């Protein structure tokens, strides 16, 4: 595969623009000789606006991941696929999407290891039947390329994969069924929040500790090692974090993050050099010490409200709703830029600091650009793309996707996207439920 070979999908917006979204594909196309550039808007017909409550999807549809029952490879504008309310949760995988609504799980796309044993393309949003005796409805979902997790009505956590998964499902072998996760020692694990990494899993327990299980080849279990052993199919506490509120993980670098109830952001994992595992990975962890084997604090000018990580692009929303980032991105000339510590993001045109309520970094490897979905103070949906870095600020361009208000939740895949709209006046002043707001107050 040539790292520069790609196809374009389109992301429509309310300014009659197409936002070019590029994704690597496996083919024998020769590498391009010209540098990659920032996507340029192209006029099209005005798309349908996000005007009705619900879950919307758009972007690449090559595997049916948009759930719109279409053979088109591209969804050019947000299309409603499901109803939504304040407890609806959306999760994007590499080639599939999940929606949790009113206790039921719905999926679309293809990934034979994650949800479907047949591996066939599912073009319609489809209810998932889960055969677990002690639960018929679900409170949480998480998904990635190789496995998925669910939390039942009792708080029990279950994992599923149809392939060898390094214990990320809570089982030592391939099962093709949902397996209940146990804590080290055999007691069934009760979880409040879950995240699925590449071959590892994270959860917040009923005791507000962070737990991890699965593969540990780059320190993602937070146990001060990179040793893989058979016992890692059982959840174990990640030391150094108390009163955890939210957890996050990056499927590409396998770095992990957590925010506690005081707004402290922690990071660990993501070893890049296994021959020298304690060597610095500052641009992944956002910490000056950069030691991935130890859990450490990310130094921020204010406490963290909200965080997103994906494709080596990490963005945090602070107490005053300002956005800071670290990681890597391709600038407007195609050069790869690296930022090792949290850096404020400003608007490329106005040079004012960018503030907002929500952000979702594009997940999985993309060798041409880094991007994120973003909800501003106007509660509208934008595409945020870093374009330059001067050592002090990151400049980013904003592309409006829809003029409609009250976008409450976001989820980004590598080149396909989901958002939830709720027609509720001043949605971000509502009581802060976990599923709707997902932030530390």
CSV table of C-alpha atoms in Angstrom, one decimal:
chain,number,residue,atom,x,y,z
A,1,UNK,CA,0.0,0.0,0.0
A,2,UNK,CA,1.2,3.5,-0.8
A,3,UNK,CA,0.8,5.7,2.2
A,4,UNK,CA,-0.2,8.6,0.0
A,5,UNK,CA,-2.8,6.7,-2.1
A,6,UNK,CA,-6.3,7.7,-1.1
A,7,UNK,CA,-9.8,8.2,-2.3
A,8,UNK,CA,-12.0,11.2,-1.4
A,9,UNK,CA,-15.3,11.1,0.4
A,10,UNK,CA,-17.3,14.2,0.9
A,11,UNK,CA,-18.7,16.0,4.0
A,12,UNK,CA,-21.4,18.4,3.1
A,13,UNK,CA,-22.1,21.6,5.0
A,14,UNK,CA,-24.6,24.4,5.2
A,15,UNK,CA,-22.4,26.8,3.3
A,16,UNK,CA,-22.9,24.8,0.1
A,17,UNK,CA,-19.4,23.3,0.5
A,18,UNK,CA,-17.9,19.9,0.2
A,19,UNK,CA,-15.2,19.2,2.7
A,20,UNK,CA,-12.7,16.7,1.2
A,21,UNK,CA,-12.1,13.8,3.6
A,22,UNK,CA,-9.2,11.5,2.6
A,23,UNK,CA,-8.5,7.9,3.7
A,24,UNK,CA,-5.7,5.5,2.9
A,25,UNK,CA,-6.7,2.4,0.9
A,26,UNK,CA,-4.9,-0.8,0.0
A,27,UNK,CA,-4.0,-0.6,-3.7
A,28,UNK,CA,-0.9,-0.4,-5.9
A,29,UNK,CA,-1.3,3.3,-6.9
A,30,UNK,CA,2.1,5.0,-7.0
A,31,UNK,CA,2.7,7.5,-4.3
A,32,UNK,CA,1.9,11.1,-5.1
A,33,UNK,CA,4.9,13.4,-5.7
A,34,UNK,CA,3.2,16.6,-4.7
A,35,UNK,CA,2.7,17.4,-1.0
A,36,UNK,CA,-0.7,17.0,0.6
A,37,UNK,CA,-2.7,20.2,1.2
A,38,UNK,CA,-5.5,21.4,3.4
A,39,UNK,CA,-8.9,20.4,1.8
A,40,UNK,CA,-10.5,23.2,-0.2
A,41,UNK,CA,-14.3,23.7,-0.2
A,42,UNK,CA,-16.1,23.0,-3.5
A,43,UNK,CA,-19.7,24.3,-4.1
A,44,UNK,CA,-22.5,21.8,-4.3
A,45,UNK,CA,-26.3,21.7,-3.8
A,46,UNK,CA,-27.5,22.9,-0.4
A,47,UNK,CA,-27.7,19.7,1.8
A,48,UNK,CA,-30.5,18.7,4.1
A,49,UNK,CA,-30.0,20.4,7.5
A,50,UNK,CA,-29.9,18.6,10.9
A,51,UNK,CA,-33.4,19.9,12.0
A,52,UNK,CA,-35.0,16.9,13.7
A,53,UNK,CA,-34.0,15.1,16.9
A,54,UNK,CA,-31.9,12.1,16.1
A,55,UNK,CA,-28.6,10.4,15.3
A,56,UNK,CA,-27.1,11.5,12.0
A,57,UNK,CA,-24.3,9.9,10.0
A,58,UNK,CA,-22.2,10.9,6.9
A,59,UNK,CA,-18.9,10.4,5.2
A,60,UNK,CA,-17.5,7.2,3.8
A,61,UNK,CA,-20.0,4.4,3.3
A,62,UNK,CA,-17.9,1.7,1.6
A,63,UNK,CA,-18.7,-0.9,4.2
A,64,UNK,CA,-22.3,0.3,4.9
A,65,UNK,CA,-21.2,2.0,8.1
A,66,UNK,CA,-23.6,4.9,7.7
A,67,UNK,CA,-26.6,2.6,8.1
A,68,UNK,CA,-28.5,4.5,5.3
A,69,UNK,CA,-29.3,1.4,3.2
A,70,UNK,CA,-27.4,2.7,0.2
A,71,UNK,CA,-24.8,1.4,-2.2
A,72,UNK,CA,-23.3,4.8,-2.5
A,73,UNK,CA,-19.7,4.9,-1.3
A,74,UNK,CA,-20.2,8.4,0.1
A,75,UNK,CA,-22.8,10.1,2.3
A,76,UNK,CA,-22.5,13.7,1.3
A,77,UNK,CA,-24.5,15.3,4.1
A,78,UNK,CA,-25.8,14.2,7.6
A,79,UNK,CA,-28.6,11.7,7.2
A,80,UNK,CA,-30.9,10.7,10.1
A,81,UNK,CA,-30.6,7.0,11.0
A,82,UNK,CA,-32.1,6.8,14.5
A,83,UNK,CA,-34.2,8.6,17.1
A,84,UNK,CA,-32.3,10.1,20.0
A,85,UNK,CA,-32.7,11.3,23.6
A,86,UNK,CA,-30.5,12.4,26.4
A,87,UNK,CA,-29.3,8.9,27.1
A,88,UNK,CA,-28.4,7.9,23.5
A,89,UNK,CA,-24.8,7.0,23.0
A,90,UNK,CA,-22.9,6.8,19.6
A,91,UNK,CA,-19.6,5.0,18.9
A,92,UNK,CA,-17.6,4.8,15.7
A,93,UNK,CA,-15.3,2.0,14.7
A,94,UNK,CA,-13.0,1.6,11.7
A,95,UNK,CA,-15.7,0.3,9.3
A,96,UNK,CA,-18.8,0.1,11.6
A,97,UNK,CA,-20.9,2.2,13.9
A,98,UNK,CA,-22.9,1.5,17.1
A,99,UNK,CA,-25.9,3.3,18.6
A,100,UNK,CA,-27.3,2.7,22.1
A,101,UNK,CA,-30.8,4.0,22.3
A,102,UNK,CA,-33.4,3.2,25.0
A,103,UNK,CA,-31.3,0.3,26.2
A,104,UNK,CA,-31.0,-1.4,22.8
A,105,UNK,CA,-27.9,-1.7,20.7
A,106,UNK,CA,-27.9,-1.0,17.0
A,107,UNK,CA,-25.1,-1.6,14.5
A,108,UNK,CA,-24.2,-1.0,10.9
A,109,UNK,CA,-21.2,-1.6,8.6
A,110,UNK,CA,-18.9,-4.6,8.7
A,111,UNK,CA,-16.3,-6.1,11.1
A,112,UNK,CA,-16.5,-9.8,11.5
A,113,UNK,CA,-14.3,-9.7,14.6
A,114,UNK,CA,-16.2,-7.1,16.5
A,115,UNK,CA,-19.9,-7.9,16.1
A,116,UNK,CA,-20.8,-10.0,13.1
A,117,UNK,CA,-19.5,-13.6,12.8
A,118,UNK,CA,-20.4,-13.6,9.1
A,119,UNK,CA,-18.5,-10.5,8.3
A,120,UNK,CA,-21.2,-9.4,5.8
A,121,UNK,CA,-21.9,-5.8,5.1
A,122,UNK,CA,-24.9,-4.5,7.1
A,123,UNK,CA,-26.3,-1.5,5.2
A,124,UNK,CA,-29.3,-0.8,7.5
A,125,UNK,CA,-29.1,0.2,11.1
A,126,UNK,CA,-29.9,-3.1,12.7
A,127,UNK,CA,-30.8,-4.1,16.3
A,128,UNK,CA,-28.2,-6.4,17.9
A,129,UNK,CA,-29.6,-9.4,19.7
A,130,UNK,CA,-27.3,-10.3,22.6
A,131,UNK,CA,-27.9,-13.6,24.3
A,132,UNK,CA,-27.0,-12.8,27.9
A,133,UNK,CA,-29.1,-14.3,30.7
A,134,UNK,CA,-28.9,-11.5,33.3
A,135,UNK,CA,-29.6,-8.5,31.0
A,136,UNK,CA,-31.8,-7.6,28.1
A,137,UNK,CA,-31.0,-3.9,28.0
A,138,UNK,CA,-27.7,-2.0,28.1
A,139,UNK,CA,-26.4,1.1,29.7
A,140,UNK,CA,-23.0,1.5,27.9
A,141,UNK,CA,-21.3,0.5,24.7
A,142,UNK,CA,-17.7,0.6,23.4
A,143,UNK,CA,-16.2,-0.6,20.1
A,144,UNK,CA,-13.1,-0.8,18.1
A,145,UNK,CA,-11.5,-2.8,15.3
A,146,UNK,CA,-11.2,-6.1,17.1
A,147,UNK,CA,-13.7,-6.2,19.9
A,148,UNK,CA,-16.7,-4.6,21.6
A,149,UNK,CA,-17.9,-4.1,25.2
A,150,UNK,CA,-21.3,-3.6,26.8
A,151,UNK,CA,-22.5,-2.9,30.3
A,152,UNK,CA,-25.7,-4.7,31.4
A,153,UNK,CA,-28.4,-3.5,33.7
A,154,UNK,CA,-26.6,-5.0,36.7
A,155,UNK,CA,-23.4,-3.2,35.9
A,156,UNK,CA,-21.7,-6.3,34.7
A,157,UNK,CA,-19.3,-5.8,31.8
A,158,UNK,CA,-19.2,-8.2,28.8
A,159,UNK,CA,-16.8,-8.4,25.9
A,160,UNK,CA,-17.2,-9.8,22.4
A,161,UNK,CA,-14.8,-10.8,19.6
A,162,UNK,CA,-14.8,-13.4,16.9
A,163,UNK,CA,-11.0,-13.6,16.7
A,164,UNK,CA,-8.0,-13.9,19.0
A,165,UNK,CA,-8.1,-10.7,21.1
A,166,UNK,CA,-5.3,-10.8,23.7
A,167,UNK,CA,-7.9,-11.1,26.5
A,168,UNK,CA,-9.5,-7.7,25.7
A,169,UNK,CA,-13.0,-9.4,26.0
A,170,UNK,CA,-12.4,-10.8,29.4
A,171,UNK,CA,-11.6,-14.3,28.1
A,172,UNK,CA,-8.3,-16.1,27.3
A,173,UNK,CA,-9.4,-17.5,23.9
A,174,UNK,CA,-11.5,-16.7,20.9
A,175,UNK,CA,-15.2,-17.3,21.8
A,176,UNK,CA,-17.5,-15.6,19.3
A,177,UNK,CA,-19.9,-14.9,22.2
A,178,UNK,CA,-20.2,-12.2,24.9
A,179,UNK,CA,-18.0,-13.1,27.9
A,180,UNK,CA,-18.4,-11.5,31.3
A,181,UNK,CA,-15.3,-9.7,32.5
A,182,UNK,CA,-13.9,-10.6,36.0
A,183,UNK,CA,-11.6,-8.7,38.2
A,184,UNK,CA,-8.2,-10.4,39.1
A,185,UNK,CA,-9.3,-13.1,41.5
A,186,UNK,CA,-12.4,-14.1,39.6
A,187,UNK,CA,-15.1,-11.7,41.0
A,188,UNK,CA,-17.3,-10.3,38.3
A,189,UNK,CA,-16.5,-6.7,37.4
A,190,UNK,CA,-19.1,-4.0,37.8
A,191,UNK,CA,-18.4,-1.0,35.6
A,192,UNK,CA,-19.8,2.5,35.2
A,193,UNK,CA,-18.0,3.5,31.9
A,194,UNK,CA,-16.1,1.5,29.3
A,195,UNK,CA,-13.7,2.1,26.4
A,196,UNK,CA,-12.3,-0.3,23.8
A,197,UNK,CA,-8.8,0.1,22.5
A,198,UNK,CA,-7.1,-1.9,19.7
A,199,UNK,CA,-6.6,-5.1,21.8
A,200,UNK,CA,-7.1,-3.6,25.3
A,201,UNK,CA,-10.0,-2.4,27.4
A,202,UNK,CA,-10.6,0.2,30.0
A,203,UNK,CA,-13.4,0.7,32.5
A,204,UNK,CA,-14.3,2.8,35.5
A,205,UNK,CA,-15.5,0.6,38.3
A,206,UNK,CA,-18.2,1.1,40.9
A,207,UNK,CA,-15.4,2.2,43.2
A,208,UNK,CA,-14.3,5.0,40.9
A,209,UNK,CA,-11.0,3.3,40.1
A,210,UNK,CA,-9.8,2.8,36.5
A,211,UNK,CA,-9.4,-0.8,35.5
A,212,UNK,CA,-7.6,-2.2,32.4
A,213,UNK,CA,-7.3,-5.6,30.7
A,214,UNK,CA,-6.1,-7.1,27.5
A,215,UNK,CA,-2.9,-6.6,25.6
A,216,UNK,CA,0.0,-4.8,27.3
A,217,UNK,CA,2.7,-4.6,24.6
A,218,UNK,CA,3.0,-0.8,24.9
A,219,UNK,CA,2.1,-0.3,28.6
A,220,UNK,CA,-1.6,0.3,28.0
A,221,UNK,CA,-2.6,-1.5,31.2
A,222,UNK,CA,-0.7,1.0,33.4
A,223,UNK,CA,1.1,-1.6,35.4
A,224,UNK,CA,4.7,-0.3,34.8
A,225,UNK,CA,5.6,-3.0,32.3
A,226,UNK,CA,5.1,-4.1,28.7
A,227,UNK,CA,4.7,-7.7,29.6
A,228,UNK,CA,1.8,-9.7,28.1
A,229,UNK,CA,0.6,-12.6,30.3
A,230,UNK,CA,-2.4,-14.9,30.4
A,231,UNK,CA,-3.8,-13.1,33.5
A,232,UNK,CA,-4.4,-9.9,31.6
A,233,UNK,CA,-7.9,-11.1,30.5
A,234,UNK,CA,-9.0,-10.1,34.1
A,235,UNK,CA,-9.5,-6.4,35.0
A,236,UNK,CA,-6.9,-4.9,37.3
A,237,UNK,CA,-6.7,-1.4,38.8
A,238,UNK,CA,-4.5,1.2,37.1
A,239,UNK,CA,-2.7,2.8,40.1
A,240,UNK,CA,-2.2,6.5,40.5
A,241,UNK,CA,-5.8,7.6,39.6
A,242,UNK,CA,-8.5,8.3,42.2
A,243,UNK,CA,-12.1,9.3,41.7
A,244,UNK,CA,-12.1,8.7,38.0
A,245,UNK,CA,-14.9,10.4,36.0
A,246,UNK,CA,-14.1,9.6,32.3
A,247,UNK,CA,-11.7,7.4,30.4
A,248,UNK,CA,-10.3,7.5,26.8
A,249,UNK,CA,-8.0,5.5,24.6
A,250,UNK,CA,-6.3,5.8,21.3
A,251,UNK,CA,-6.5,2.8,18.9
A,252,UNK,CA,-3.4,3.8,16.9
A,253,UNK,CA,-0.9,4.7,19.6
A,254,UNK,CA,-2.7,2.6,22.3
A,255,UNK,CA,-2.2,5.4,24.8
A,256,UNK,CA,-4.7,5.8,27.6
A,257,UNK,CA,-6.2,8.8,29.4
A,258,UNK,CA,-8.5,9.6,32.3
A,259,UNK,CA,-10.1,12.6,33.9
A,260,UNK,CA,-11.0,12.6,37.6
A,261,UNK,CA,-13.7,14.5,39.3
A,262,UNK,CA,-11.3,17.4,40.0
A,263,UNK,CA,-10.5,17.8,36.4
A,264,UNK,CA,-7.0,16.4,36.5
A,265,UNK,CA,-6.1,14.7,33.2
A,266,UNK,CA,-3.9,11.6,33.4
A,267,UNK,CA,-2.0,9.7,30.6
A,268,UNK,CA,-0.1,6.4,30.2
A,269,UNK,CA,0.8,3.8,27.6
A,270,UNK,CA,1.8,4.3,24.0
A,271,UNK,CA,5.4,3.0,24.1
A,272,UNK,CA,7.0,3.7,20.8
A,273,UNK,CA,10.4,1.9,21.4
A,274,UNK,CA,10.0,-1.4,23.1
A,275,UNK,CA,13.8,-1.8,23.4
A,276,UNK,CA,13.8,1.4,25.6
A,277,UNK,CA,10.2,1.5,26.9
A,278,UNK,CA,10.6,4.4,29.3
A,279,UNK,CA,11.9,6.7,26.5
A,280,UNK,CA,9.9,9.8,26.0
A,281,UNK,CA,6.7,10.0,24.1
A,282,UNK,CA,5.7,13.5,24.9
A,283,UNK,CA,3.7,14.2,21.8
A,284,UNK,CA,1.5,11.2,22.7
A,285,UNK,CA,1.1,11.7,26.4
A,286,UNK,CA,1.3,15.5,26.6
A,287,UNK,CA,3.7,15.3,29.5
A,288,UNK,CA,7.2,16.6,29.8
A,289,UNK,CA,8.5,13.4,31.3
A,290,UNK,CA,6.9,11.3,28.5
A,291,UNK,CA,7.4,8.0,30.5
A,292,UNK,CA,4.6,5.7,29.1
A,293,UNK,CA,5.0,3.1,31.8
A,294,UNK,CA,3.9,5.4,34.6
A,295,UNK,CA,0.6,7.1,35.0
A,296,UNK,CA,1.3,10.9,35.1
A,297,UNK,CA,-0.6,14.2,35.1
A,298,UNK,CA,-0.9,16.3,31.9
A,299,UNK,CA,0.0,19.8,33.0
A,300,UNK,CA,-2.8,22.2,32.0
A,301,UNK,CA,-3.4,25.9,32.7
A,302,UNK,CA,-6.9,25.0,34.0
A,303,UNK,CA,-8.8,21.8,34.9
A,304,UNK,CA,-10.0,19.7,32.1
A,305,UNK,CA,-13.7,19.5,31.2
A,306,UNK,CA,-13.7,17.2,28.1
A,307,UNK,CA,-11.1,15.3,26.1
A,308,UNK,CA,-10.8,13.4,22.8
A,309,UNK,CA,-7.9,11.4,21.3
A,310,UNK,CA,-7.5,9.8,17.9
A,311,UNK,CA,-5.0,9.5,15.0
A,312,UNK,CA,-2.3,11.0,17.2
A,313,UNK,CA,-4.4,14.2,17.6
A,314,UNK,CA,-5.3,15.0,21.2
A,315,UNK,CA,-7.6,17.8,22.1
A,316,UNK,CA,-8.8,18.9,25.6
A,317,UNK,CA,-11.5,21.4,26.5
A,318,UNK,CA,-10.6,23.4,29.6
A,319,UNK,CA,-12.7,25.0,32.4
A,320,UNK,CA,-13.2,28.2,30.3
A,321,UNK,CA,-14.1,26.0,27.3
A,322,UNK,CA,-10.9,26.9,25.4
A,323,UNK,CA,-9.3,24.1,23.3
A,324,UNK,CA,-5.7,22.9,23.7
A,325,UNK,CA,-4.0,20.2,21.6
A,326,UNK,CA,-0.9,18.1,21.3
A,327,UNK,CA,0.2,15.3,19.0
A,328,UNK,CA,0.9,15.5,15.3
A,329,UNK,CA,-0.8,17.0,12.3
A,330,UNK,CA,-0.1,17.8,8.6
A,331,UNK,CA,0.1,21.6,8.0
A,332,UNK,CA,-1.1,23.4,4.8
A,333,UNK,CA,2.1,22.5,3.0
A,334,UNK,CA,1.8,18.8,3.8
A,335,UNK,CA,4.6,18.9,6.4
A,336,UNK,CA,4.1,16.8,9.6
A,337,UNK,CA,4.2,18.9,12.7
A,338,UNK,CA,4.8,17.6,16.2
A,339,UNK,CA,3.5,19.2,19.4
A,340,UNK,CA,4.7,17.8,22.7
A,341,UNK,CA,2.8,19.8,25.3
A,342,UNK,CA,-0.8,21.1,25.4
A,343,UNK,CA,-0.9,24.2,23.2
A,344,UNK,CA,-3.8,26.7,22.7
A,345,UNK,CA,-5.8,26.5,19.4
A,346,UNK,CA,-6.7,29.7,17.7
A,347,UNK,CA,-8.8,30.5,14.6
A,348,UNK,CA,-6.7,30.6,11.4
A,349,UNK,CA,-8.5,33.8,10.3
A,350,UNK,CA,-9.5,35.8,13.4
A,351,UNK,CA,-6.6,34.6,15.5
A,352,UNK,CA,-8.9,34.4,18.4
A,353,UNK,CA,-8.9,31.4,20.8
A,354,UNK,CA,-11.3,28.6,19.8
A,355,UNK,CA,-13.8,27.7,22.5
A,356,UNK,CA,-16.6,25.1,22.4
A,357,UNK,CA,-18.6,22.4,24.1
A,358,UNK,CA,-17.6,19.2,22.3
A,359,UNK,CA,-14.8,17.7,20.2
A,360,UNK,CA,-14.2,14.3,18.6
A,361,UNK,CA,-10.8,13.6,17.0
A,362,UNK,CA,-10.7,11.5,13.8
A,363,UNK,CA,-9.8,8.0,14.8
A,364,UNK,CA,-7.4,5.5,13.1
A,365,UNK,CA,-4.4,6.2,10.9
A,366,UNK,CA,-4.7,8.7,8.1
A,367,UNK,CA,-1.5,9.7,6.4
A,368,UNK,CA,-2.7,12.9,4.8
A,369,UNK,CA,-4.3,15.1,7.4
A,370,UNK,CA,-5.6,15.2,11.0
A,371,UNK,CA,-9.1,16.5,11.9
A,372,UNK,CA,-11.8,16.6,14.5
A,373,UNK,CA,-15.5,17.3,14.7
A,374,UNK,CA,-16.3,20.3,17.0
A,375,UNK,CA,-19.3,21.9,18.6
A,376,UNK,CA,-18.9,25.6,19.2
A,377,UNK,CA,-20.6,28.0,21.6
A,378,UNK,CA,-23.3,28.4,19.0
A,379,UNK,CA,-24.0,24.6,19.5
A,380,UNK,CA,-23.5,24.2,15.7
A,381,UNK,CA,-21.4,21.4,14.2
A,382,UNK,CA,-18.0,22.2,12.5
A,383,UNK,CA,-15.0,20.4,11.1
A,384,UNK,CA,-11.8,21.6,12.8
A,385,UNK,CA,-8.5,21.1,11.0
A,386,UNK,CA,-5.1,22.3,12.3
A,387,UNK,CA,-3.2,24.0,9.6
A,388,UNK,CA,-0.1,25.6,11.2
A,389,UNK,CA,2.0,25.8,14.4
A,390,UNK,CA,4.4,28.7,15.3
A,391,UNK,CA,5.7,27.3,18.6
A,392,UNK,CA,3.1,29.2,20.6
A,393,UNK,CA,-0.3,28.6,19.0
A,394,UNK,CA,-1.9,26.0,16.8
A,395,UNK,CA,-3.9,27.7,14.0
A,396,UNK,CA,-7.0,25.8,12.8
A,397,UNK,CA,-9.6,26.2,10.2
A,398,UNK,CA,-13.3,25.7,10.9
A,399,UNK,CA,-15.8,24.5,8.3
A,400,UNK,CA,-19.5,24.7,9.2
A,401,UNK,CA,-21.3,21.5,8.5
A,402,UNK,CA,-24.8,22.5,9.4
A,403,UNK,CA,-26.6,25.7,10.5
A,404,UNK,CA,-28.7,23.8,13.0
A,405,UNK,CA,-28.3,24.2,16.7
A,406,UNK,CA,-28.1,21.9,19.7
A,407,UNK,CA,-25.6,19.2,18.6
A,408,UNK,CA,-25.1,17.3,21.8
A,409,UNK,CA,-22.8,14.4,21.0
A,410,UNK,CA,-20.1,13.5,18.4
A,411,UNK,CA,-18.3,10.4,17.2
A,412,UNK,CA,-15.6,10.3,14.5
A,413,UNK,CA,-14.3,7.3,12.6
A,414,UNK,CA,-11.3,7.5,10.1
A,415,UNK,CA,-13.6,9.0,7.4
A,416,UNK,CA,-17.1,8.6,8.6
A,417,UNK,CA,-19.0,10.5,11.3
A,418,UNK,CA,-22.0,10.6,13.6
A,419,UNK,CA,-23.7,13.3,15.6
A,420,UNK,CA,-26.7,13.6,17.9
A,421,UNK,CA,-29.1,16.6,17.7
A,422,UNK,CA,-31.6,17.3,20.5
A,423,UNK,CA,-34.2,20.1,20.0
A,424,UNK,CA,-33.9,21.3,23.6
A,425,UNK,CA,-33.5,25.0,24.3
A,426,UNK,CA,-30.0,25.8,25.6
A,427,UNK,CA,-29.0,22.1,25.8
A,428,UNK,CA,-25.7,22.8,27.6
A,429,UNK,CA,-27.3,24.4,30.6
A,430,UNK,CA,-29.4,21.3,31.4
A,431,UNK,CA,-28.5,19.2,34.4
A,432,UNK,CA,-25.3,17.5,33.5
A,433,UNK,CA,-26.1,13.9,32.9
A,434,UNK,CA,-23.1,11.6,32.2
A,435,UNK,CA,-24.4,10.4,28.8
A,436,UNK,CA,-25.4,13.8,27.4
A,437,UNK,CA,-22.6,16.0,28.6
A,438,UNK,CA,-19.8,13.6,29.4
A,439,UNK,CA,-17.7,16.3,31.0
A,440,UNK,CA,-16.3,17.2,34.4
A,441,UNK,CA,-18.1,20.2,35.8
